[in-house]
Coordinates of C-alpha atoms in Angstrom, one line a residue:
V45 CA 24.0 -43.8 -11.5
L46 CA 21.1 -42.1 -13.2
N47 CA 18.7 -44.8 -11.9
F48 CA 20.1 -44.4 -8.4
V49 CA 19.5 -40.6 -8.5
R50 CA 15.9 -41.1 -9.8
V51 CA 15.1 -43.6 -7.0
A52 CA 16.7 -41.4 -4.4
V53 CA 14.7 -38.4 -5.5
Q54 CA 11.4 -40.3 -5.6
A55 CA 11.8 -42.2 -2.4
R56 CA 13.8 -42.1 0.9
K57 CA 14.5 -44.5 3.7
V58 CA 11.6 -45.1 6.1
N59 CA 11.3 -47.2 9.3
L60 CA 8.7 -49.9 9.6
L61 CA 9.7 -52.0 12.7
S62 CA 12.3 -51.8 15.4
V63 CA 12.6 -54.6 18.1
N64 CA 15.4 -55.3 20.6
E65 CA 15.4 -58.7 22.4
D66 CA 17.7 -59.7 25.3
E67 CA 17.2 -63.5 24.8
G68 CA 16.8 -66.0 22.0
K69 CA 13.3 -66.2 20.6
N70 CA 11.2 -67.4 17.6
Q71 CA 8.7 -64.5 16.8
V72 CA 6.1 -63.8 14.2
F73 CA 5.1 -60.2 13.3
N74 CA 2.3 -58.8 11.1
L75 CA 4.0 -56.5 8.6
P76 CA 1.5 -54.3 6.7
L77 CA 3.0 -53.0 3.4
D78 CA 1.4 -50.1 1.4
T79 CA 1.5 -49.1 -2.2
L80 CA 4.0 -46.3 -1.6
L81 CA 6.8 -48.7 -0.6
K82 CA 9.3 -49.2 -3.5
E83 CA 11.3 -51.9 -1.6
V84 CA 11.6 -53.4 1.9
T85 CA 14.8 -54.5 3.8
V86 CA 14.7 -56.9 6.8
S87 CA 17.8 -57.2 9.0
V88 CA 18.4 -59.4 12.1
S89 CA 21.5 -59.0 14.2
G90 CA 22.2 -61.9 16.7
E91 CA 23.3 -65.5 17.0
N92 CA 22.1 -67.9 14.2
P93 CA 19.6 -65.4 12.7
E94 CA 16.7 -66.7 10.5
I95 CA 14.2 -64.8 8.4
I96 CA 11.0 -66.2 6.7
L97 CA 8.6 -63.9 4.8
K98 CA 5.1 -64.7 3.6
D99 CA 3.3 -62.5 1.2
P100 CA -0.4 -61.5 1.6
E101 CA -1.5 -64.7 -0.2
G102 CA 0.4 -66.8 2.5
K103 CA 3.2 -67.9 0.1
T104 CA 6.7 -68.2 1.5
K105 CA 9.1 -66.0 -0.4
V106 CA 12.1 -67.7 -1.9
L107 CA 15.2 -66.1 -3.2
G108 CA 14.7 -64.8 -6.7
N109 CA 14.8 -61.6 -8.9
K110 CA 12.8 -59.4 -6.5
F111 CA 13.7 -61.2 -3.3
T112 CA 17.4 -61.1 -2.6
E113 CA 19.8 -61.9 0.2
L114 CA 22.1 -59.0 0.9
L115 CA 24.1 -60.5 3.7
N116 CA 24.3 -63.9 5.4
L117 CA 26.7 -64.3 8.3
S118 CA 26.6 -66.3 11.5
N119 CA 25.4 -63.2 13.5
V120 CA 23.8 -61.0 10.8
R121 CA 21.3 -61.7 8.0
I122 CA 19.8 -59.1 5.7
V123 CA 17.2 -59.7 2.9
N124 CA 15.6 -57.2 0.5
I125 CA 12.3 -57.3 -1.5
K126 CA 11.8 -55.1 -4.6
E127 CA 8.4 -53.7 -5.4
P128 CA 6.6 -55.7 -2.7
T129 CA 2.9 -56.6 -3.2
P130 CA 0.8 -54.3 -0.9
G131 CA -1.1 -56.1 1.9
N132 CA -0.5 -57.8 5.2
W133 CA 2.8 -59.8 5.2
R134 CA 3.9 -62.2 7.9
L135 CA 7.5 -62.0 9.2
R136 CA 9.0 -64.9 11.2
V137 CA 12.3 -64.2 12.9
S138 CA 14.4 -66.4 15.2
S139 CA 17.7 -66.1 16.9
S140 CA 19.4 -68.3 19.6
G141 CA 20.6 -65.3 21.7
T142 CA 20.3 -61.5 22.2
H143 CA 19.2 -59.9 18.9
S144 CA 17.7 -56.9 17.2
I145 CA 15.2 -56.7 14.3
R146 CA 15.0 -53.7 11.9
V147 CA 12.6 -53.4 9.0
T148 CA 13.1 -50.4 6.7
G149 CA 11.8 -49.4 3.3
L150 CA 12.1 -46.9 0.5
S151 CA 9.1 -44.6 0.2
S152 CA 8.1 -41.0 -0.3
A153 CA 5.6 -41.3 2.6
D154 CA 6.9 -40.7 6.1
F155 CA 6.4 -38.5 9.2
V156 CA 8.2 -36.4 11.8
A157 CA 7.0 -35.8 15.3
G158 CA 7.7 -33.1 17.9
F159 CA 6.8 -32.6 21.6
S160 CA 5.4 -29.4 23.1
K161 CA 4.0 -28.4 26.5
Y162 CA 1.1 -26.6 24.8
P163 CA -0.8 -27.4 21.5
T164 CA 0.9 -25.8 18.5
R165 CA 1.0 -25.8 14.7
D166 CA 4.6 -24.5 14.6
F167 CA 7.3 -27.1 14.6
S168 CA 9.9 -24.5 15.6
K169 CA 8.1 -24.5 19.0
T170 CA 8.5 -28.2 19.5
S171 CA 11.4 -30.4 20.8
L172 CA 12.7 -33.9 19.9
R173 CA 12.2 -35.2 23.5
P174 CA 9.5 -34.6 26.1
I175 CA 10.2 -33.7 29.7
Q176 CA 9.9 -36.5 32.2
G177 CA 6.8 -36.2 34.4
I178 CA 5.3 -33.2 32.5
A179 CA 2.2 -33.5 30.3
T180 CA 3.1 -33.0 26.7
N181 CA 1.4 -32.7 23.3
I182 CA 2.6 -34.3 20.0
L183 CA 2.6 -32.6 16.7
V184 CA 2.9 -34.9 13.6
N185 CA 3.8 -33.7 10.1
S186 CA 3.2 -36.2 7.4
T187 CA 5.1 -36.1 4.1
G188 CA 4.4 -37.7 0.7
L189 CA 0.7 -38.4 1.4
E190 CA -2.0 -37.2 -0.9
E191 CA -5.8 -37.5 -0.4
P192 CA -7.5 -39.8 0.3
S193 CA -4.4 -41.1 2.2
I194 CA -4.7 -40.3 6.0
L195 CA -3.1 -41.1 9.4
N196 CA -5.5 -42.0 12.2
E197 CA -3.6 -43.6 15.1
L198 CA -0.4 -43.0 17.1
E199 CA 1.3 -45.6 19.4
L200 CA 4.1 -45.4 21.8
V201 CA 6.0 -48.8 21.5
D202 CA 8.7 -50.1 23.9
L203 CA 12.1 -51.5 22.7
K204 CA 10.6 -55.0 22.4
G205 CA 7.8 -53.8 20.1
K206 CA 5.1 -53.9 22.8
T207 CA 2.4 -51.2 22.7
L208 CA 2.6 -48.8 25.8
V209 CA -0.3 -46.5 24.9
K210 CA -2.4 -45.6 21.9
F211 CA -3.9 -42.3 20.9
P212 CA -6.2 -41.2 18.0
L213 CA -4.6 -38.7 15.6
T214 CA -6.6 -35.5 15.0
Q215 CA -6.1 -34.0 11.6
D216 CA -5.7 -30.2 11.5
P217 CA -8.7 -28.6 9.7
D218 CA -6.6 -26.1 7.8
I219 CA -3.3 -27.8 7.2
Q220 CA -4.0 -31.3 6.0
T221 CA -0.5 -32.6 6.6
L222 CA -0.5 -31.8 10.4
Y223 CA -1.9 -34.1 13.1
N224 CA -2.2 -33.6 16.9
V225 CA -2.2 -35.8 20.0
S226 CA -3.8 -34.2 23.1
S227 CA -1.9 -33.7 26.3
F228 CA -0.5 -36.8 28.1
V229 CA 2.3 -37.7 30.5
P230 CA 5.1 -39.6 28.6
P231 CA 6.5 -42.9 29.8
D232 CA 9.7 -42.8 31.9
K233 CA 11.5 -45.2 29.6
Y234 CA 12.7 -45.4 26.0
F235 CA 10.0 -45.7 23.4
Y236 CA 9.4 -45.5 19.6
I237 CA 6.5 -43.5 18.0
K238 CA 4.5 -45.6 15.5
V239 CA 1.8 -44.0 13.3
T240 CA -0.8 -46.0 11.4
G241 CA -3.2 -45.0 8.6
T242 CA -4.3 -45.9 5.1
D243 CA -2.8 -45.1 1.6
D244 CA -4.8 -43.9 -1.4
A245 CA -5.6 -47.5 -2.3
G246 CA -7.0 -48.4 1.1
Y247 CA -4.0 -50.5 2.3
V248 CA -2.7 -50.1 5.8
L249 CA 0.2 -47.6 6.0
Q250 CA 2.6 -47.9 9.0
R251 CA 5.8 -46.0 9.9
T252 CA 8.0 -45.7 13.1
T253 CA 10.6 -43.3 14.3
P254 CA 14.2 -44.3 13.3
T255 CA 15.5 -44.1 16.9
A256 CA 14.1 -44.7 20.4
I257 CA 13.1 -41.6 22.4
S258 CA 13.7 -41.0 26.1
P259 CA 12.2 -38.2 28.2
L260 CA 14.4 -35.4 29.4
K261 CA 15.0 -35.3 33.2
A262 CA 14.0 -32.1 34.9
K263 CA 16.9 -29.7 35.9
S264 CA 17.1 -27.4 38.8
P265 CA 15.9 -23.9 38.0
K266 CA 18.2 -21.2 36.6
V267 CA 17.7 -17.8 38.4
V268 CA 19.2 -14.5 37.2
M269 CA 19.0 -11.0 38.8
Q270 CA 21.0 -7.8 38.2
A271 CA 23.6 -7.1 40.9
T272 CA 22.2 -3.7 41.8
T273 CA 18.7 -2.1 41.4
H274 CA 18.6 1.7 41.6
A275 CA 15.6 3.5 42.8
F276 CA 14.6 7.1 43.9
Y277 CA 13.0 8.2 47.1
D278 CA 9.2 7.9 47.3
S279 CA 9.0 6.0 44.1
T280 CA 7.7 2.4 43.5
V281 CA 10.5 0.0 42.8
T282 CA 10.1 -3.2 40.9
L283 CA 12.6 -6.0 41.5
V284 CA 12.9 -8.5 38.6
C285 CA 13.9 -12.2 38.9
Q286 CA 14.4 -14.1 35.7
V287 CA 13.5 -17.8 36.2
H288 CA 14.1 -20.6 33.6
S289 CA 12.5 -23.9 34.5
Y290 CA 10.5 -26.4 32.4
V291 CA 8.8 -28.0 35.3
P292 CA 6.5 -26.3 37.9
Y293 CA 8.4 -24.3 40.5
R294 CA 7.9 -22.2 43.6
V295 CA 9.3 -18.7 44.2
Q296 CA 10.0 -17.0 47.6
W297 CA 11.3 -13.4 48.1
S298 CA 13.3 -12.6 51.2
Y299 CA 14.9 -9.5 52.8
N300 CA 17.2 -9.6 55.9
G301 CA 16.2 -13.2 56.4
K302 CA 12.5 -12.5 56.3
Q303 CA 10.1 -13.7 53.6
Q304 CA 8.4 -10.9 51.6
G305 CA 4.9 -11.7 50.6
Y306 CA 3.5 -15.2 49.9
D307 CA 4.9 -18.2 48.0
L308 CA 4.4 -17.9 44.2
F309 CA 3.9 -20.8 41.9
Y310 CA 4.6 -20.9 38.1
E311 CA 4.7 -23.6 35.4
D312 CA 6.7 -21.8 32.7
P313 CA 9.8 -19.7 32.5
T314 CA 9.0 -16.1 33.3
N315 CA 10.1 -12.8 35.0
V316 CA 9.0 -12.8 38.6
T317 CA 8.6 -9.3 40.1
L318 CA 8.4 -7.8 43.6
E319 CA 7.0 -4.3 44.0
I320 CA 8.2 -2.0 46.8
P321 CA 6.2 1.2 47.2
N322 CA 7.5 4.5 48.7
A323 CA 11.2 3.6 48.5
S324 CA 13.4 5.1 51.2
S325 CA 16.7 4.3 53.1
L326 CA 14.6 1.9 55.3
V327 CA 14.2 -0.6 52.4
E328 CA 17.7 -0.5 51.1
G329 CA 19.7 -3.7 51.2
E330 CA 20.0 -7.2 49.7
Y331 CA 16.9 -9.0 48.3
H332 CA 16.9 -12.7 47.5
C333 CA 14.8 -14.6 44.9
N334 CA 14.6 -18.2 46.0
V335 CA 13.4 -20.7 43.5
S336 CA 12.8 -24.5 43.9
N337 CA 11.4 -27.3 41.7
S338 CA 11.3 -31.1 41.8
A339 CA 14.9 -31.2 40.6
G340 CA 16.5 -28.8 43.0
Y341 CA 16.9 -25.2 44.3
H342 CA 18.6 -22.0 43.2
S343 CA 18.8 -18.4 44.5
A344 CA 19.9 -15.0 43.2
S345 CA 20.0 -11.6 44.8
T346 CA 20.1 -7.9 44.0
Y347 CA 21.1 -4.9 46.1
L348 CA 18.5 -2.1 46.2
D349 CA 20.1 1.3 46.2
V350 CA 17.7 4.2 47.0
S351 CA 18.8 7.8 46.2
D352 CA 17.4 11.2 45.5
P353 CA 15.7 11.5 42.1
P354 CA 17.5 13.5 39.3
P355 CA 16.3 17.1 38.8
A356 CA 13.1 17.7 36.8
I357 CA 13.0 20.5 34.2
V358 CA 9.9 22.2 33.1
T359 CA 9.8 22.0 29.3
P360 CA 11.0 25.4 28.1
E361 CA 9.4 27.4 25.3
N362 CA 11.1 28.1 22.0
V363 CA 12.3 31.6 21.4
T364 CA 11.7 33.7 18.3
V365 CA 13.3 37.2 17.9
M366 CA 14.1 39.7 15.2
P367 CA 17.8 40.1 14.3
G368 CA 19.5 42.5 16.7
E369 CA 17.0 41.9 19.5
I370 CA 17.5 40.3 22.9
A371 CA 16.7 36.6 23.3
I372 CA 15.8 35.3 26.8
L373 CA 16.2 31.5 27.3
S374 CA 14.6 30.1 30.5
C375 CA 15.2 26.8 32.2
I376 CA 13.1 26.0 35.3
V377 CA 14.6 23.2 37.4
I378 CA 12.9 21.3 40.3
S379 CA 15.2 19.4 42.6
T380 CA 15.1 18.3 46.2
V381 CA 18.9 18.7 46.6
P382 CA 21.5 21.2 45.1
Y383 CA 22.2 20.8 41.4
N384 CA 24.5 22.1 38.7
L385 CA 23.1 23.6 35.5
T386 CA 24.9 23.7 32.1
W387 CA 23.8 25.4 28.8
R388 CA 24.9 24.1 25.4
H389 CA 24.3 25.4 21.9
G390 CA 23.7 22.4 19.5
S391 CA 26.9 20.5 19.0
H392 CA 29.2 23.5 19.9
F393 CA 31.7 22.8 22.6
G394 CA 33.0 25.3 25.1
Q395 CA 31.4 27.7 27.6
L396 CA 28.7 29.9 26.2
S397 CA 29.5 32.4 28.9
L398 CA 32.8 33.3 27.2
D399 CA 30.8 35.0 24.4
P400 CA 30.6 38.7 25.5
R401 CA 27.0 38.9 24.1
I402 CA 25.8 36.1 26.5
R403 CA 24.9 36.3 30.2
I404 CA 23.9 33.4 32.4
Y405 CA 22.0 34.4 35.6
N406 CA 21.4 32.8 39.0
N407 CA 17.8 32.0 38.1
D408 CA 19.2 29.6 35.4
S409 CA 18.1 31.8 32.5
M410 CA 20.4 32.8 29.7
I411 CA 20.3 36.1 27.7
I412 CA 21.7 36.6 24.2
Y413 CA 22.2 40.2 23.2
N414 CA 22.2 41.4 19.5
V415 CA 21.0 38.1 18.2
D416 CA 22.2 37.2 14.7
R417 CA 21.8 34.2 12.4
H418 CA 24.7 32.3 14.0
D419 CA 22.7 32.2 17.3
E420 CA 19.9 30.2 15.6
G421 CA 19.6 26.5 16.5
T422 CA 18.9 24.1 19.4
Y423 CA 20.0 24.9 23.0
S424 CA 20.0 22.4 25.8
C425 CA 20.0 23.0 29.5
T426 CA 21.2 20.1 31.7
A427 CA 20.7 19.9 35.4
Q428 CA 22.6 17.3 37.5
N429 CA 22.5 16.2 41.1
E430 CA 23.6 13.1 43.0
G431 CA 20.5 11.2 41.6
G432 CA 21.4 11.8 38.0
S433 CA 20.8 14.4 35.3
S434 CA 18.0 15.7 33.2
T435 CA 18.2 17.6 29.9
E436 CA 15.6 19.7 28.0
T437 CA 16.0 21.6 24.7
L438 CA 14.6 24.7 23.1
V439 CA 15.0 26.3 19.7
V440 CA 16.1 29.9 18.9
R441 CA 14.8 31.1 15.6
L442 CA 15.1 34.5 13.9
K443 CA 12.0 36.1 12.6
V444 CA 11.9 36.3 8.8
K445 CA 9.5 38.5 6.9
P446 CA 7.3 36.4 4.5
V447 CA 7.7 36.5 0.7
A448 CA 4.4 35.4 -1.0
Q449 CA 3.9 33.8 -4.3
I450 CA 0.6 33.1 -6.0
F451 CA -0.3 30.5 -8.6
P452 CA -1.6 31.0 -11.2
R453 CA -0.8 34.7 -11.8
E454 CA -3.8 35.1 -14.1
Q455 CA -6.9 33.0 -15.0
T456 CA -9.8 33.3 -17.4
F457 CA -13.3 32.0 -16.6
V458 CA -16.7 31.5 -18.1
A459 CA -20.0 32.1 -16.3
G460 CA -20.9 29.3 -13.9
S461 CA -17.4 27.8 -13.6
S462 CA -15.1 27.5 -10.6
K463 CA -11.5 28.6 -10.2
N464 CA -8.9 28.3 -7.4
F465 CA -5.7 30.1 -6.5
T466 CA -2.9 28.9 -4.3
C467 CA -0.8 31.4 -2.3
I468 CA 2.4 30.2 -0.6
A469 CA 5.0 32.1 1.5
G470 CA 8.2 31.4 3.4
G471 CA 9.2 33.3 6.5
Y472 CA 9.3 32.6 10.2
P473 CA 7.1 32.3 12.2
E474 CA 4.9 30.6 9.8
P475 CA 2.8 33.3 8.1
T476 CA -1.0 33.5 8.1
F477 CA -3.0 34.4 4.9
L478 CA -5.9 36.7 4.1
W479 CA -7.5 37.4 0.7
Q480 CA -8.7 40.8 -0.6
Q481 CA -10.6 42.1 -3.5
D482 CA -10.6 45.9 -4.2
N483 CA -8.8 46.4 -0.9
E484 CA -11.6 44.7 1.0
I485 CA -11.1 41.5 3.0
M486 CA -12.9 38.5 1.5
P487 CA -14.9 36.4 4.0
S488 CA -15.2 32.7 3.5
G489 CA -18.7 31.6 2.7
G490 CA -21.3 31.1 -0.1
R491 CA -19.5 31.0 -3.4
V492 CA -16.1 31.8 -1.7
H493 CA -14.1 29.2 0.1
I494 CA -10.9 30.2 1.9
E495 CA -8.5 27.9 3.7
G496 CA -5.3 29.6 4.5
G497 CA -3.5 30.3 1.3
Y498 CA -6.1 28.4 -0.8
L499 CA -8.9 30.4 -2.5
V500 CA -11.8 28.7 -4.3
L501 CA -14.4 30.8 -6.2
K502 CA -17.5 28.9 -7.3
N503 CA -20.4 29.6 -9.8
L504 CA -18.5 32.7 -11.1
K505 CA -20.3 35.7 -12.6
P506 CA -19.1 38.3 -15.1
S507 CA -18.9 40.8 -12.2
D508 CA -16.3 38.6 -10.5
E509 CA -13.7 39.8 -13.0
G510 CA -10.9 41.8 -11.4
E511 CA -7.8 41.6 -9.2
Y512 CA -7.5 39.4 -6.2
E513 CA -4.7 40.0 -3.6
C514 CA -3.1 37.5 -1.2
V515 CA -1.5 39.0 2.0
A516 CA 0.9 36.8 4.0
S517 CA 1.8 38.1 7.5
N518 CA 3.8 37.2 10.5
S519 CA 5.3 39.1 13.4
A520 CA 8.2 40.1 11.2
G521 CA 6.0 41.8 8.6
S522 CA 3.8 41.2 5.6
H523 CA 4.0 40.8 1.9
S524 CA 1.2 40.7 -0.8
V525 CA 0.9 39.5 -4.3
K526 CA -1.9 39.9 -6.8
T527 CA -3.6 37.8 -9.4
R528 CA -6.2 38.6 -12.0
L529 CA -9.4 36.9 -13.0
I530 CA -10.6 37.6 -16.6
Y531 CA -14.1 37.0 -17.8
I532 CA -14.4 35.3 -21.2
E533 CA -17.5 34.4 -23.2
A534 CA -17.9 31.9 -26.1
P535 CA -18.4 33.6 -29.5
H536 CA -21.8 33.6 -31.4
V537 CA -22.2 34.4 -35.0
R538 CA -24.7 37.3 -35.0
E539 CA -24.9 38.4 -38.6
I540 CA -24.2 36.6 -41.9
D541 CA -25.5 36.7 -45.5
K542 CA -27.0 33.3 -46.2
K543 CA -26.6 33.8 -50.0
L544 CA -24.5 36.2 -52.1
L545 CA -24.6 36.7 -55.8
V546 CA -21.6 38.2 -57.5
A547 CA -20.9 38.7 -61.2
V548 CA -18.0 37.1 -62.9
G549 CA -15.0 39.4 -62.6
D550 CA -16.4 41.3 -59.6
D551 CA -15.0 41.1 -56.0
A552 CA -17.0 38.9 -53.5
R553 CA -17.1 40.2 -49.9
L554 CA -18.3 37.5 -47.5
S555 CA -19.1 39.0 -44.1
C556 CA -19.4 37.0 -40.7
V557 CA -20.2 39.3 -37.7
A558 CA -19.8 37.6 -34.3
D559 CA -19.9 38.5 -30.6
G560 CA -17.5 37.1 -28.0
I561 CA -15.2 38.1 -25.1
P562 CA -12.4 38.4 -26.0
P563 CA -13.3 39.2 -29.7
P564 CA -13.0 35.9 -31.6
N565 CA -10.7 35.0 -34.5
T566 CA -12.4 34.2 -37.7
T567 CA -11.4 31.4 -40.0
W568 CA -13.0 30.6 -43.4
Y569 CA -13.4 27.1 -44.8
R570 CA -14.6 25.7 -48.1
S571 CA -15.2 21.9 -48.2
D572 CA -13.5 21.6 -44.8
I573 CA -10.3 23.1 -46.2
M574 CA -9.2 26.3 -44.5
L575 CA -8.7 29.2 -46.8
Q576 CA -5.3 30.8 -46.7
P577 CA -4.4 34.3 -48.0
A578 CA -3.5 34.0 -51.7
Y579 CA -3.3 36.3 -54.8
N580 CA -7.1 36.7 -55.0
V581 CA -8.1 35.7 -51.4
E582 CA -7.9 37.9 -48.3
V583 CA -9.2 37.7 -44.8
T584 CA -9.5 41.2 -43.3
R585 CA -9.0 42.1 -39.6
S586 CA -12.7 42.3 -39.2
G587 CA -13.0 38.7 -40.4
Q588 CA -14.4 39.5 -43.8
L589 CA -13.5 37.1 -46.7
V590 CA -12.6 39.0 -49.9
I591 CA -12.3 37.0 -53.2
A592 CA -11.1 39.2 -56.0
D593 CA -12.0 38.8 -59.7
V594 CA -14.6 36.1 -59.1
V595 CA -14.8 33.2 -61.6
D596 CA -17.4 30.5 -62.0
S597 CA -15.4 27.9 -59.9
D598 CA -15.6 30.2 -56.9
A599 CA -19.2 29.4 -56.5
G600 CA -20.2 27.1 -53.6
T601 CA -20.7 26.9 -49.9
Y602 CA -18.4 28.7 -47.5
R603 CA -18.2 28.3 -43.7
C604 CA -17.0 30.8 -41.2
V605 CA -15.7 29.6 -37.8
V606 CA -15.3 32.1 -35.0
Q607 CA -13.3 31.0 -32.0
N608 CA -11.8 32.2 -28.7
E609 CA -10.5 30.4 -25.6
A610 CA -14.1 30.2 -24.3
G611 CA -15.5 28.3 -27.3
S612 CA -16.5 28.5 -30.9
D613 CA -19.4 29.0 -33.3
S614 CA -19.9 28.6 -37.1
A615 CA -22.2 29.5 -39.9
E616 CA -22.5 28.8 -43.7
L617 CA -22.9 31.1 -46.7
T618 CA -23.6 30.3 -50.4
L619 CA -21.7 32.2 -53.1
E620 CA -23.3 32.3 -56.5
V621 CA -21.4 33.6 -59.5
G622 CA -23.4 35.0 -62.4
S623 CA -23.4 37.4 -65.5
P624 CA -25.4 40.7 -66.1
P625 CA -28.4 40.6 -68.4
E626 CA -28.0 41.3 -72.1
I627 CA -30.9 42.0 -74.6
T628 CA -30.4 39.7 -77.5
L629 CA -33.7 40.4 -79.3
P630 CA -34.7 44.0 -78.8
P631 CA -38.4 45.0 -79.6
E632 CA -39.0 46.2 -83.2
N633 CA -41.2 49.1 -84.3
T634 CA -44.6 47.6 -84.9
G635 CA -47.8 49.1 -86.4
I636 CA -51.2 48.0 -85.1
D637 CA -54.6 49.0 -86.6
I638 CA -57.0 50.8 -84.4
E639 CA -59.2 48.4 -82.5
S640 CA -56.9 45.6 -83.4
N641 CA -54.7 43.3 -81.2
G642 CA -50.9 43.4 -81.3
S643 CA -47.7 42.4 -79.4
L644 CA -44.2 43.3 -78.8
L645 CA -41.3 40.8 -78.2
C646 CA -38.0 41.3 -76.3
Q647 CA -35.5 38.5 -75.4
A648 CA -32.4 38.7 -73.1
I649 CA -29.7 36.4 -71.6
G650 CA -27.9 36.4 -68.3
R651 CA -27.1 34.2 -65.2
P652 CA -29.3 33.9 -63.3
T653 CA -32.0 34.2 -65.8
P654 CA -32.9 37.9 -66.1
K655 CA -36.4 39.2 -65.4
L656 CA -37.9 41.3 -68.2
S657 CA -40.2 44.2 -67.6
W658 CA -41.8 46.8 -69.9
R659 CA -42.1 50.6 -69.6
R660 CA -43.1 53.4 -71.9
K661 CA -40.4 55.6 -73.3
D662 CA -42.5 58.8 -72.7
G663 CA -42.8 57.8 -69.0
R664 CA -46.5 57.2 -69.0
P665 CA -47.6 54.2 -66.9
I666 CA -48.6 51.0 -68.6
D667 CA -51.9 49.7 -67.3
F668 CA -51.2 46.0 -66.9
N669 CA -54.6 45.6 -65.4
G670 CA -56.3 46.8 -68.6
R671 CA -55.4 46.2 -72.2
F672 CA -51.6 45.5 -71.6
K673 CA -50.5 42.1 -70.4
Q674 CA -47.1 40.3 -70.1
T675 CA -48.2 36.7 -70.8
Q676 CA -44.7 35.2 -70.9
P677 CA -41.2 36.6 -70.3
G678 CA -40.4 39.3 -72.9
L679 CA -43.9 39.2 -74.6
L680 CA -46.1 42.3 -74.2
E681 CA -49.6 41.8 -75.6
I682 CA -51.9 44.7 -76.4
T683 CA -55.7 44.1 -76.9
S684 CA -58.2 46.5 -78.5
K685 CA -60.8 46.0 -75.8
L686 CA -60.9 45.4 -72.2

């Protein structure tokens, strides 16, 4: 079962040869077999059938493993070849009476063919049989063929296997599986279609249709017209006659037994028309569409009924009123004959004239007094006469004062930037917008672009700061709303001490003065760690960092960061922690002989290293440019001579 399924999937039955003989004969056929054939079956039905097969090497096949006899009766014989050798085989068949020969195979390569009046690539537009006597095209679709396999010839073969006509097959340039045969007139008798080509190994590939094909005989035309055609006075009327015929046909129009116009000739089904200008009662009556082709004749008729046209209504204008006002609805009707007019409000039924607030006048207008919201909606006026009716609609709307909204309500900006505002408003009629600054209307142009409720300000300056007002207006009133534009400027550190020395135990005050709009917030960092308020650390409102009771570990680099919504700036400050100087070796009283040299020594400690200087206790100046010199820190030398 599995093997059967596998074979059925990979291959299918194809037809290689079909011959019908009405007398006994002994015949020899060339039988080309290709590499795509999995097996071949030969059957002969008739009296005393005989089958002899010779392979491409000329050897007569005898019954064996791959050559089996499926049936052998006095009037039927069937043989089968498995995996036949590709090439040109010879088939000898004989029968003593009327007989038929069929050669089939199992293969994935096959074809289907369709007939069409015009060249096509679409098989849905083809038919299985051509029309007798009408030129036709053939569309062939090959299956199971892969390049370089190709089909190159098509034959029409009669029931006895004789060639009636041959055509070259033209391969479609875009769809490789499609082939075409140009227009020809098909034979009037039964025939098979045989295609020939080569497989991918270069062997001849040949297939035929499974059944014989006969052309369809042409039928008399089918003609359809509507029973009555309605028209209006002075209009142009078009009568339509639907004709279905697959062979050429002739059309004649007639009225009151007289032909209208000339004979018309067509080749395909179509709608044939007759135009009658300036319709009137003189052209009313029965019109006939008479159609004939080579197979017969058919006729259809329509009655032309001419009447006055329906009324025409001038498109009315919509009505907009304030609540409590009067609404006047107009409906202007043009009609050549009397007409009736009816007003309707939306889907409401009943007569509007029953409402005491509504009056309908002879001029077809309708007035609604003291209009309220229930009167809003669509109104239709319908005019009707013997020719038909016409309807037009209009809309009644109450005026509504606009209520404006603006987005955003406030914005900040930096110099050179652009900002936009959007103003929206409801209300009816649809409101218009204008923009104001300081109660003056803003024109569009330059740095200002205005489009309805949309405002764009470009290349802003500090002077552009202020309030902007959007005013929405319609015939019911106006409403305004304001927004504010606020100028901001990125901060800049203006003043900071680059270095600060503080003694251990004292308080360190680190200042960072910055400009900015709005005033910036100040944050202090040490080694990229933000300083938070603690028992000895405080950041004042002015941004000053205060470190109480400084110790040696507080020394280092501090960074102040100033920031507002426009930007930020930063600067660094170095804090040094030291100790006050202390004299460890005070000068001693020293005696120096007159005209002798001497010195005084004083030593001190402190951080940073203290600077030592000398002065006289009596306040008199020391002449360091004369006999007194400080040669090293703390050492005062006195010489006797200059």
